Amino acid sequence: MTKPLSNDEFFTQLTSLFQSTTHGSVYLTQKRMPTPQSAPSPTAEVPFPDLAPSAPTSILIRATNGENAKGRKEGKKVKLSTVVESEAIEGFYARYAEVCKGGMVGGLKKRDRSKAKEKLKAKKRKMGGEVKVEGKA
């Protein structure tokens, strides 16, 4: 596993990862870091002690470009990670949202709907000429 980056380095490299990805996906994952103290055992009154931790926990954020096996052999797979302390979570997520939005907007392409509209109009014209009403003459 790669060594966790500082939050600023993570955002810098995540931005460049979004910009360098021409096709495919960028996978973002997050999970709670385990507490350094030993985990308390479940009791009758607290069956799941992990749901109510005694101290705030850190979060591990990971990003990868998800290269396939061939790309991994060539060294094209990019793995990024950072640890966010509980005190800095709000500021981190505000910046994280900005970077993710910027990465999504850059990869979007405007759809060319003119060809589809022309086909639909041609189909309507064709159907209009062939449709015969049966009944009264």
Short mmCIF file of N, CA and C in Angstrom, two decimals:
data_model
loop_
_atom_site.label_atom_id
_atom_site.label_comp_id
_atom_site.label_asym_id
_atom_site.label_seq_id
_atom_site.Cartn_x
_atom_site.Cartn_y
_atom_site.Cartn_z
N MET A 1 0.84 -1.18 0.00
CA MET A 1 0.00 0.00 0.00
C MET A 1 0.88 1.24 0.00
N THR A 2 0.41 2.29 -0.65
CA THR A 2 1.17 3.52 -0.71
C THR A 2 1.09 4.27 0.62
N LYS A 3 2.10 5.07 0.86
CA LYS A 3 2.13 5.86 2.09
C LYS A 3 1.11 7.00 1.96
N PRO A 4 0.31 7.26 2.99
CA PRO A 4 -0.67 8.35 2.91
C PRO A 4 -0.01 9.70 2.68
N LEU A 5 -0.61 10.48 1.81
CA LEU A 5 -0.13 11.82 1.50
C LEU A 5 -0.73 12.83 2.46
N SER A 6 -0.16 14.03 2.50
CA SER A 6 -0.81 15.10 3.25
C SER A 6 -2.06 15.50 2.48
N ASN A 7 -2.98 16.17 3.13
CA ASN A 7 -4.24 16.53 2.47
C ASN A 7 -4.00 17.41 1.25
N ASP A 8 -3.09 18.38 1.34
CA ASP A 8 -2.81 19.27 0.21
C ASP A 8 -2.21 18.50 -0.97
N GLU A 9 -1.26 17.61 -0.69
CA GLU A 9 -0.66 16.79 -1.75
C GLU A 9 -1.72 15.89 -2.39
N PHE A 10 -2.60 15.35 -1.56
CA PHE A 10 -3.67 14.48 -2.07
C PHE A 10 -4.55 15.24 -3.06
N PHE A 11 -4.96 16.46 -2.70
CA PHE A 11 -5.82 17.25 -3.59
C PHE A 11 -5.09 17.61 -4.89
N THR A 12 -3.82 17.94 -4.79
CA THR A 12 -3.04 18.27 -5.98
C THR A 12 -2.97 17.08 -6.93
N GLN A 13 -2.66 15.91 -6.39
CA GLN A 13 -2.53 14.72 -7.23
C GLN A 13 -3.89 14.22 -7.71
N LEU A 14 -4.94 14.39 -6.90
CA LEU A 14 -6.28 13.99 -7.32
C LEU A 14 -6.75 14.85 -8.49
N THR A 15 -6.46 16.14 -8.44
CA THR A 15 -6.82 17.03 -9.54
C THR A 15 -6.11 16.61 -10.82
N SER A 16 -4.82 16.30 -10.71
CA SER A 16 -4.09 15.86 -11.91
C SER A 16 -4.58 14.50 -12.39
N LEU A 17 -5.02 13.64 -11.48
CA LEU A 17 -5.58 12.34 -11.87
C LEU A 17 -6.87 12.52 -12.65
N PHE A 18 -7.74 13.41 -12.20
CA PHE A 18 -8.98 13.70 -12.93
C PHE A 18 -8.66 14.26 -14.32
N GLN A 19 -7.68 15.14 -14.41
CA GLN A 19 -7.34 15.76 -15.69
C GLN A 19 -6.68 14.78 -16.65
N SER A 20 -5.89 13.85 -16.13
CA SER A 20 -5.17 12.92 -17.00
C SER A 20 -6.02 11.74 -17.46
N THR A 21 -7.14 11.49 -16.81
CA THR A 21 -7.98 10.36 -17.18
C THR A 21 -8.85 10.75 -18.37
N THR A 22 -8.56 10.13 -19.53
CA THR A 22 -9.33 10.44 -20.73
C THR A 22 -10.53 9.52 -20.89
N HIS A 23 -10.41 8.30 -20.43
CA HIS A 23 -11.55 7.39 -20.42
C HIS A 23 -11.40 6.46 -19.23
N GLY A 24 -12.48 5.82 -18.86
CA GLY A 24 -12.44 4.97 -17.68
C GLY A 24 -12.96 5.72 -16.46
N SER A 25 -12.64 5.20 -15.31
CA SER A 25 -13.19 5.75 -14.08
C SER A 25 -12.09 6.11 -13.10
N VAL A 26 -12.43 7.00 -12.21
CA VAL A 26 -11.60 7.29 -11.05
C VAL A 26 -12.40 6.81 -9.85
N TYR A 27 -11.85 5.87 -9.11
CA TYR A 27 -12.55 5.29 -7.97
C TYR A 27 -12.13 6.00 -6.69
N LEU A 28 -13.12 6.43 -5.93
CA LEU A 28 -12.90 7.11 -4.66
C LEU A 28 -13.53 6.27 -3.55
N THR A 29 -12.76 5.96 -2.53
CA THR A 29 -13.29 5.19 -1.41
C THR A 29 -12.90 5.88 -0.11
N GLN A 30 -13.68 5.61 0.92
CA GLN A 30 -13.36 6.14 2.23
C GLN A 30 -13.80 5.14 3.29
N LYS A 31 -13.02 5.07 4.35
CA LYS A 31 -13.39 4.19 5.45
C LYS A 31 -12.83 4.74 6.75
N ARG A 32 -13.46 4.36 7.81
CA ARG A 32 -13.04 4.82 9.12
C ARG A 32 -11.78 4.08 9.54
N MET A 33 -10.83 4.82 10.08
CA MET A 33 -9.59 4.21 10.56
C MET A 33 -9.86 3.53 11.90
N PRO A 34 -9.22 2.42 12.14
CA PRO A 34 -9.39 1.77 13.44
C PRO A 34 -8.74 2.60 14.54
N THR A 35 -9.33 2.54 15.72
CA THR A 35 -8.77 3.29 16.85
C THR A 35 -7.52 2.56 17.34
N PRO A 36 -6.53 3.30 17.83
CA PRO A 36 -5.30 2.66 18.28
C PRO A 36 -5.49 1.78 19.52
N GLN A 37 -6.49 2.09 20.33
CA GLN A 37 -6.73 1.28 21.53
C GLN A 37 -7.42 -0.02 21.13
N SER A 38 -7.37 -1.00 21.97
CA SER A 38 -8.03 -2.27 21.66
C SER A 38 -9.54 -2.06 21.67
N ALA A 39 -10.20 -2.75 20.79
CA ALA A 39 -11.65 -2.60 20.65
C ALA A 39 -12.36 -3.22 21.86
N PRO A 40 -13.34 -2.50 22.41
CA PRO A 40 -14.09 -3.07 23.53
C PRO A 40 -14.96 -4.22 23.05
N SER A 41 -15.14 -5.18 23.92
CA SER A 41 -15.97 -6.33 23.54
C SER A 41 -17.44 -5.98 23.73
N PRO A 42 -18.31 -6.57 22.93
CA PRO A 42 -19.74 -6.28 23.05
C PRO A 42 -20.30 -6.73 24.41
N THR A 43 -21.19 -5.91 24.95
CA THR A 43 -21.86 -6.25 26.20
C THR A 43 -23.36 -6.27 25.94
N ALA A 44 -24.13 -6.60 26.97
CA ALA A 44 -25.58 -6.68 26.81
C ALA A 44 -26.19 -5.31 26.51
N GLU A 45 -25.70 -4.25 27.18
CA GLU A 45 -26.29 -2.92 26.96
C GLU A 45 -25.73 -2.24 25.70
N VAL A 46 -24.53 -2.61 25.26
CA VAL A 46 -23.95 -2.04 24.05
C VAL A 46 -23.53 -3.20 23.13
N PRO A 47 -24.46 -3.70 22.31
CA PRO A 47 -24.13 -4.86 21.47
C PRO A 47 -23.14 -4.53 20.34
N PHE A 48 -23.10 -3.27 19.88
CA PHE A 48 -22.19 -2.86 18.81
C PHE A 48 -21.38 -1.65 19.27
N PRO A 49 -20.28 -1.86 19.97
CA PRO A 49 -19.51 -0.73 20.50
C PRO A 49 -18.87 0.14 19.42
N ASP A 50 -18.69 -0.39 18.21
CA ASP A 50 -18.10 0.40 17.12
C ASP A 50 -19.01 1.53 16.66
N LEU A 51 -20.32 1.41 16.89
CA LEU A 51 -21.25 2.43 16.43
C LEU A 51 -21.20 3.69 17.27
N ALA A 52 -20.73 3.59 18.49
CA ALA A 52 -20.62 4.75 19.37
C ALA A 52 -19.20 4.79 19.96
N PRO A 53 -18.21 5.24 19.17
CA PRO A 53 -16.84 5.24 19.68
C PRO A 53 -16.66 6.27 20.79
N SER A 54 -15.75 5.98 21.70
CA SER A 54 -15.50 6.89 22.82
C SER A 54 -14.69 8.11 22.37
N ALA A 55 -13.87 7.96 21.35
CA ALA A 55 -13.07 9.08 20.84
C ALA A 55 -13.33 9.24 19.34
N PRO A 56 -13.22 10.47 18.81
CA PRO A 56 -13.41 10.66 17.37
C PRO A 56 -12.37 9.88 16.58
N THR A 57 -12.77 9.37 15.44
CA THR A 57 -11.87 8.56 14.63
C THR A 57 -11.48 9.31 13.35
N SER A 58 -10.37 8.91 12.79
CA SER A 58 -9.90 9.48 11.54
C SER A 58 -10.52 8.72 10.37
N ILE A 59 -10.42 9.30 9.18
CA ILE A 59 -10.98 8.68 7.98
C ILE A 59 -9.86 8.52 6.96
N LEU A 60 -9.82 7.36 6.31
CA LEU A 60 -8.87 7.09 5.25
C LEU A 60 -9.59 7.28 3.92
N ILE A 61 -9.07 8.16 3.08
CA ILE A 61 -9.63 8.43 1.76
C ILE A 61 -8.66 7.88 0.72
N ARG A 62 -9.18 7.11 -0.23
CA ARG A 62 -8.34 6.54 -1.29
C ARG A 62 -8.89 6.93 -2.65
N ALA A 63 -8.00 7.04 -3.62
CA ALA A 63 -8.38 7.31 -5.01
C ALA A 63 -7.48 6.47 -5.90
N THR A 64 -8.06 5.92 -6.96
CA THR A 64 -7.29 5.16 -7.94
C THR A 64 -7.94 5.32 -9.31
N ASN A 65 -7.14 5.15 -10.35
CA ASN A 65 -7.69 5.24 -11.69
C ASN A 65 -8.23 3.91 -12.18
N GLY A 66 -8.08 2.84 -11.42
CA GLY A 66 -8.68 1.56 -11.74
C GLY A 66 -8.16 0.93 -13.02
N GLU A 67 -6.88 1.10 -13.32
CA GLU A 67 -6.32 0.48 -14.52
C GLU A 67 -6.47 -1.03 -14.45
N ASN A 68 -6.64 -1.64 -15.60
CA ASN A 68 -6.79 -3.09 -15.66
C ASN A 68 -5.44 -3.77 -15.44
N ALA A 69 -5.42 -5.09 -15.52
CA ALA A 69 -4.21 -5.86 -15.23
C ALA A 69 -3.07 -5.48 -16.17
N LYS A 70 -3.38 -5.26 -17.44
CA LYS A 70 -2.34 -4.88 -18.40
C LYS A 70 -1.73 -3.53 -18.02
N GLY A 71 -2.57 -2.59 -17.65
CA GLY A 71 -2.09 -1.28 -17.25
C GLY A 71 -1.26 -1.32 -15.98
N ARG A 72 -1.62 -2.21 -15.06
CA ARG A 72 -0.86 -2.34 -13.82
C ARG A 72 0.56 -2.84 -14.10
N LYS A 73 0.67 -3.78 -15.05
CA LYS A 73 2.00 -4.31 -15.40
C LYS A 73 2.87 -3.22 -16.01
N GLU A 74 2.27 -2.31 -16.73
CA GLU A 74 3.01 -1.22 -17.36
C GLU A 74 3.25 -0.06 -16.40
N GLY A 75 2.73 -0.15 -15.19
CA GLY A 75 2.94 0.90 -14.20
C GLY A 75 2.03 2.09 -14.34
N LYS A 76 0.89 1.92 -15.00
CA LYS A 76 -0.02 3.05 -15.22
C LYS A 76 -1.03 3.24 -14.09
N LYS A 77 -1.14 2.28 -13.19
CA LYS A 77 -2.12 2.41 -12.11
C LYS A 77 -1.65 3.46 -11.11
N VAL A 78 -2.55 4.34 -10.75
CA VAL A 78 -2.24 5.41 -9.80
C VAL A 78 -3.03 5.14 -8.53
N LYS A 79 -2.35 5.14 -7.40
CA LYS A 79 -3.01 4.96 -6.10
C LYS A 79 -2.66 6.15 -5.22
N LEU A 80 -3.69 6.77 -4.67
CA LEU A 80 -3.51 7.90 -3.75
C LEU A 80 -4.26 7.60 -2.47
N SER A 81 -3.74 8.07 -1.36
CA SER A 81 -4.48 7.95 -0.10
C SER A 81 -4.06 9.07 0.84
N THR A 82 -4.97 9.41 1.74
CA THR A 82 -4.69 10.41 2.77
C THR A 82 -5.52 10.07 4.00
N VAL A 83 -5.05 10.52 5.14
CA VAL A 83 -5.77 10.32 6.39
C VAL A 83 -6.27 11.69 6.84
N VAL A 84 -7.57 11.76 7.13
CA VAL A 84 -8.18 13.02 7.57
C VAL A 84 -8.51 12.88 9.05
N GLU A 85 -7.96 13.78 9.83
CA GLU A 85 -8.24 13.77 11.27
C GLU A 85 -9.66 14.29 11.51
N SER A 86 -10.24 13.90 12.62
CA SER A 86 -11.64 14.25 12.91
C SER A 86 -11.85 15.75 13.02
N GLU A 87 -10.83 16.50 13.44
CA GLU A 87 -10.98 17.95 13.59
C GLU A 87 -11.04 18.66 12.24
N ALA A 88 -10.48 18.06 11.20
CA ALA A 88 -10.37 18.73 9.90
C ALA A 88 -11.35 18.18 8.86
N ILE A 89 -12.32 17.40 9.28
CA ILE A 89 -13.21 16.73 8.33
C ILE A 89 -14.06 17.72 7.53
N GLU A 90 -14.63 18.72 8.18
CA GLU A 90 -15.53 19.64 7.46
C GLU A 90 -14.80 20.41 6.37
N GLY A 91 -13.65 20.96 6.70
CA GLY A 91 -12.87 21.69 5.70
C GLY A 91 -12.39 20.79 4.58
N PHE A 92 -12.01 19.56 4.94
CA PHE A 92 -11.56 18.61 3.93
C PHE A 92 -12.68 18.29 2.95
N TYR A 93 -13.88 18.00 3.45
CA TYR A 93 -14.98 17.62 2.57
C TYR A 93 -15.44 18.78 1.68
N ALA A 94 -15.32 20.00 2.16
CA ALA A 94 -15.66 21.14 1.31
C ALA A 94 -14.72 21.21 0.10
N ARG A 95 -13.45 21.06 0.37
CA ARG A 95 -12.47 21.08 -0.73
C ARG A 95 -12.57 19.83 -1.60
N TYR A 96 -12.83 18.70 -0.99
CA TYR A 96 -13.00 17.41 -1.69
C TYR A 96 -14.16 17.50 -2.68
N ALA A 97 -15.26 18.12 -2.27
CA ALA A 97 -16.42 18.27 -3.15
C ALA A 97 -16.08 19.15 -4.35
N GLU A 98 -15.33 20.23 -4.12
CA GLU A 98 -14.93 21.11 -5.22
C GLU A 98 -14.07 20.37 -6.23
N VAL A 99 -13.10 19.61 -5.75
CA VAL A 99 -12.20 18.87 -6.65
C VAL A 99 -12.98 17.82 -7.43
N CYS A 100 -13.88 17.11 -6.76
CA CYS A 100 -14.66 16.07 -7.43
C CYS A 100 -15.59 16.67 -8.48
N LYS A 101 -16.24 17.79 -8.16
CA LYS A 101 -17.11 18.45 -9.14
C LYS A 101 -16.31 18.90 -10.35
N GLY A 102 -15.15 19.47 -10.11
CA GLY A 102 -14.29 19.90 -11.21
C GLY A 102 -13.85 18.74 -12.08
N GLY A 103 -13.59 17.60 -11.46
CA GLY A 103 -13.19 16.41 -12.21
C GLY A 103 -14.32 15.84 -13.02
N MET A 104 -15.55 15.95 -12.53
CA MET A 104 -16.69 15.41 -13.27
C MET A 104 -17.07 16.31 -14.43
N VAL A 105 -17.00 17.60 -14.25
CA VAL A 105 -17.40 18.53 -15.31
C VAL A 105 -16.43 18.45 -16.48
N GLY A 106 -15.14 18.28 -16.22
CA GLY A 106 -14.16 18.23 -17.28
C GLY A 106 -14.34 17.04 -18.22
N GLY A 107 -14.89 15.95 -17.74
CA GLY A 107 -15.04 14.76 -18.56
C GLY A 107 -16.35 14.66 -19.30
N LEU A 108 -17.28 15.58 -19.06
CA LEU A 108 -18.57 15.50 -19.72
C LEU A 108 -18.50 16.05 -21.14
N LYS A 109 -19.25 15.42 -22.02
CA LYS A 109 -19.32 15.88 -23.40
C LYS A 109 -20.75 16.24 -23.73
N LYS A 110 -20.92 17.28 -24.50
CA LYS A 110 -22.25 17.70 -24.92
C LYS A 110 -22.77 16.69 -25.94
N ARG A 111 -24.00 16.27 -25.76
CA ARG A 111 -24.60 15.30 -26.67
C ARG A 111 -25.02 15.97 -27.96
N ASP A 112 -24.81 15.27 -29.08
CA ASP A 112 -25.24 15.76 -30.38
C ASP A 112 -26.62 15.19 -30.65
N ARG A 113 -27.62 16.00 -30.45
CA ARG A 113 -29.00 15.53 -30.59
C ARG A 113 -29.58 15.84 -31.97
N SER A 114 -28.87 16.58 -32.80
CA SER A 114 -29.42 16.97 -34.09
C SER A 114 -29.67 15.76 -34.99
N LYS A 115 -28.79 14.77 -34.98
CA LYS A 115 -28.98 13.58 -35.81
C LYS A 115 -30.20 12.79 -35.35
N ALA A 116 -30.38 12.68 -34.05
CA ALA A 116 -31.53 11.95 -33.53
C ALA A 116 -32.83 12.66 -33.90
N LYS A 117 -32.83 13.99 -33.85
CA LYS A 117 -34.04 14.74 -34.21
C LYS A 117 -34.37 14.56 -35.69
N GLU A 118 -33.34 14.58 -36.54
CA GLU A 118 -33.57 14.39 -37.97
C GLU A 118 -34.16 13.01 -38.26
N LYS A 119 -33.65 11.99 -37.61
CA LYS A 119 -34.17 10.63 -37.80
C LYS A 119 -35.62 10.54 -37.35
N LEU A 120 -35.94 11.18 -36.23
CA LEU A 120 -37.30 11.14 -35.72
C LEU A 120 -38.25 11.86 -36.67
N LYS A 121 -37.84 13.01 -37.19
CA LYS A 121 -38.69 13.74 -38.14
C LYS A 121 -38.90 12.93 -39.42
N ALA A 122 -37.85 12.29 -39.91
CA ALA A 122 -37.96 11.47 -41.12
C ALA A 122 -38.90 10.30 -40.88
N LYS A 123 -38.82 9.72 -39.71
CA LYS A 123 -39.69 8.59 -39.38
C LYS A 123 -41.14 9.04 -39.32
N LYS A 124 -41.39 10.21 -38.74
CA LYS A 124 -42.76 10.74 -38.65
C LYS A 124 -43.31 11.03 -40.04
N ARG A 125 -42.47 11.62 -40.91
CA ARG A 125 -42.91 11.90 -42.28
C ARG A 125 -43.25 10.60 -43.01
N LYS A 126 -42.41 9.61 -42.82
CA LYS A 126 -42.62 8.32 -43.47
C LYS A 126 -43.90 7.67 -42.97
N MET A 127 -44.11 7.71 -41.68
CA MET A 127 -45.32 7.13 -41.08
C MET A 127 -46.55 7.91 -41.51
N GLY A 128 -46.45 9.20 -41.62
CA GLY A 128 -47.58 10.04 -42.01
C GLY A 128 -48.05 9.75 -43.42
N GLY A 129 -47.15 9.42 -44.32
CA GLY A 129 -47.51 9.14 -45.70
C GLY A 129 -48.11 7.76 -45.88
N GLU A 130 -47.75 6.83 -45.03
CA GLU A 130 -48.20 5.45 -45.19
C GLU A 130 -49.45 5.13 -44.39
N VAL A 131 -49.80 5.92 -43.42
CA VAL A 131 -50.93 5.60 -42.54
C VAL A 131 -52.23 5.85 -43.28
N LYS A 132 -53.08 4.83 -43.34
CA LYS A 132 -54.39 4.94 -43.98
C LYS A 132 -55.45 4.71 -42.93
N VAL A 133 -56.48 5.50 -42.98
CA VAL A 133 -57.58 5.36 -42.03
C VAL A 133 -58.63 4.47 -42.68
N GLU A 134 -58.97 3.39 -42.02
CA GLU A 134 -59.99 2.48 -42.54
C GLU A 134 -61.35 2.89 -42.00
N GLY A 135 -62.34 2.60 -42.73
CA GLY A 135 -63.68 2.92 -42.27
C GLY A 135 -64.44 3.64 -43.35
N LYS A 136 -64.90 4.83 -43.07
CA LYS A 136 -65.68 5.61 -44.03
C LYS A 136 -64.81 6.01 -45.23
N ALA A 137 -65.44 5.97 -46.40
CA ALA A 137 -64.71 6.33 -47.61
C ALA A 137 -64.98 7.72 -48.05
#
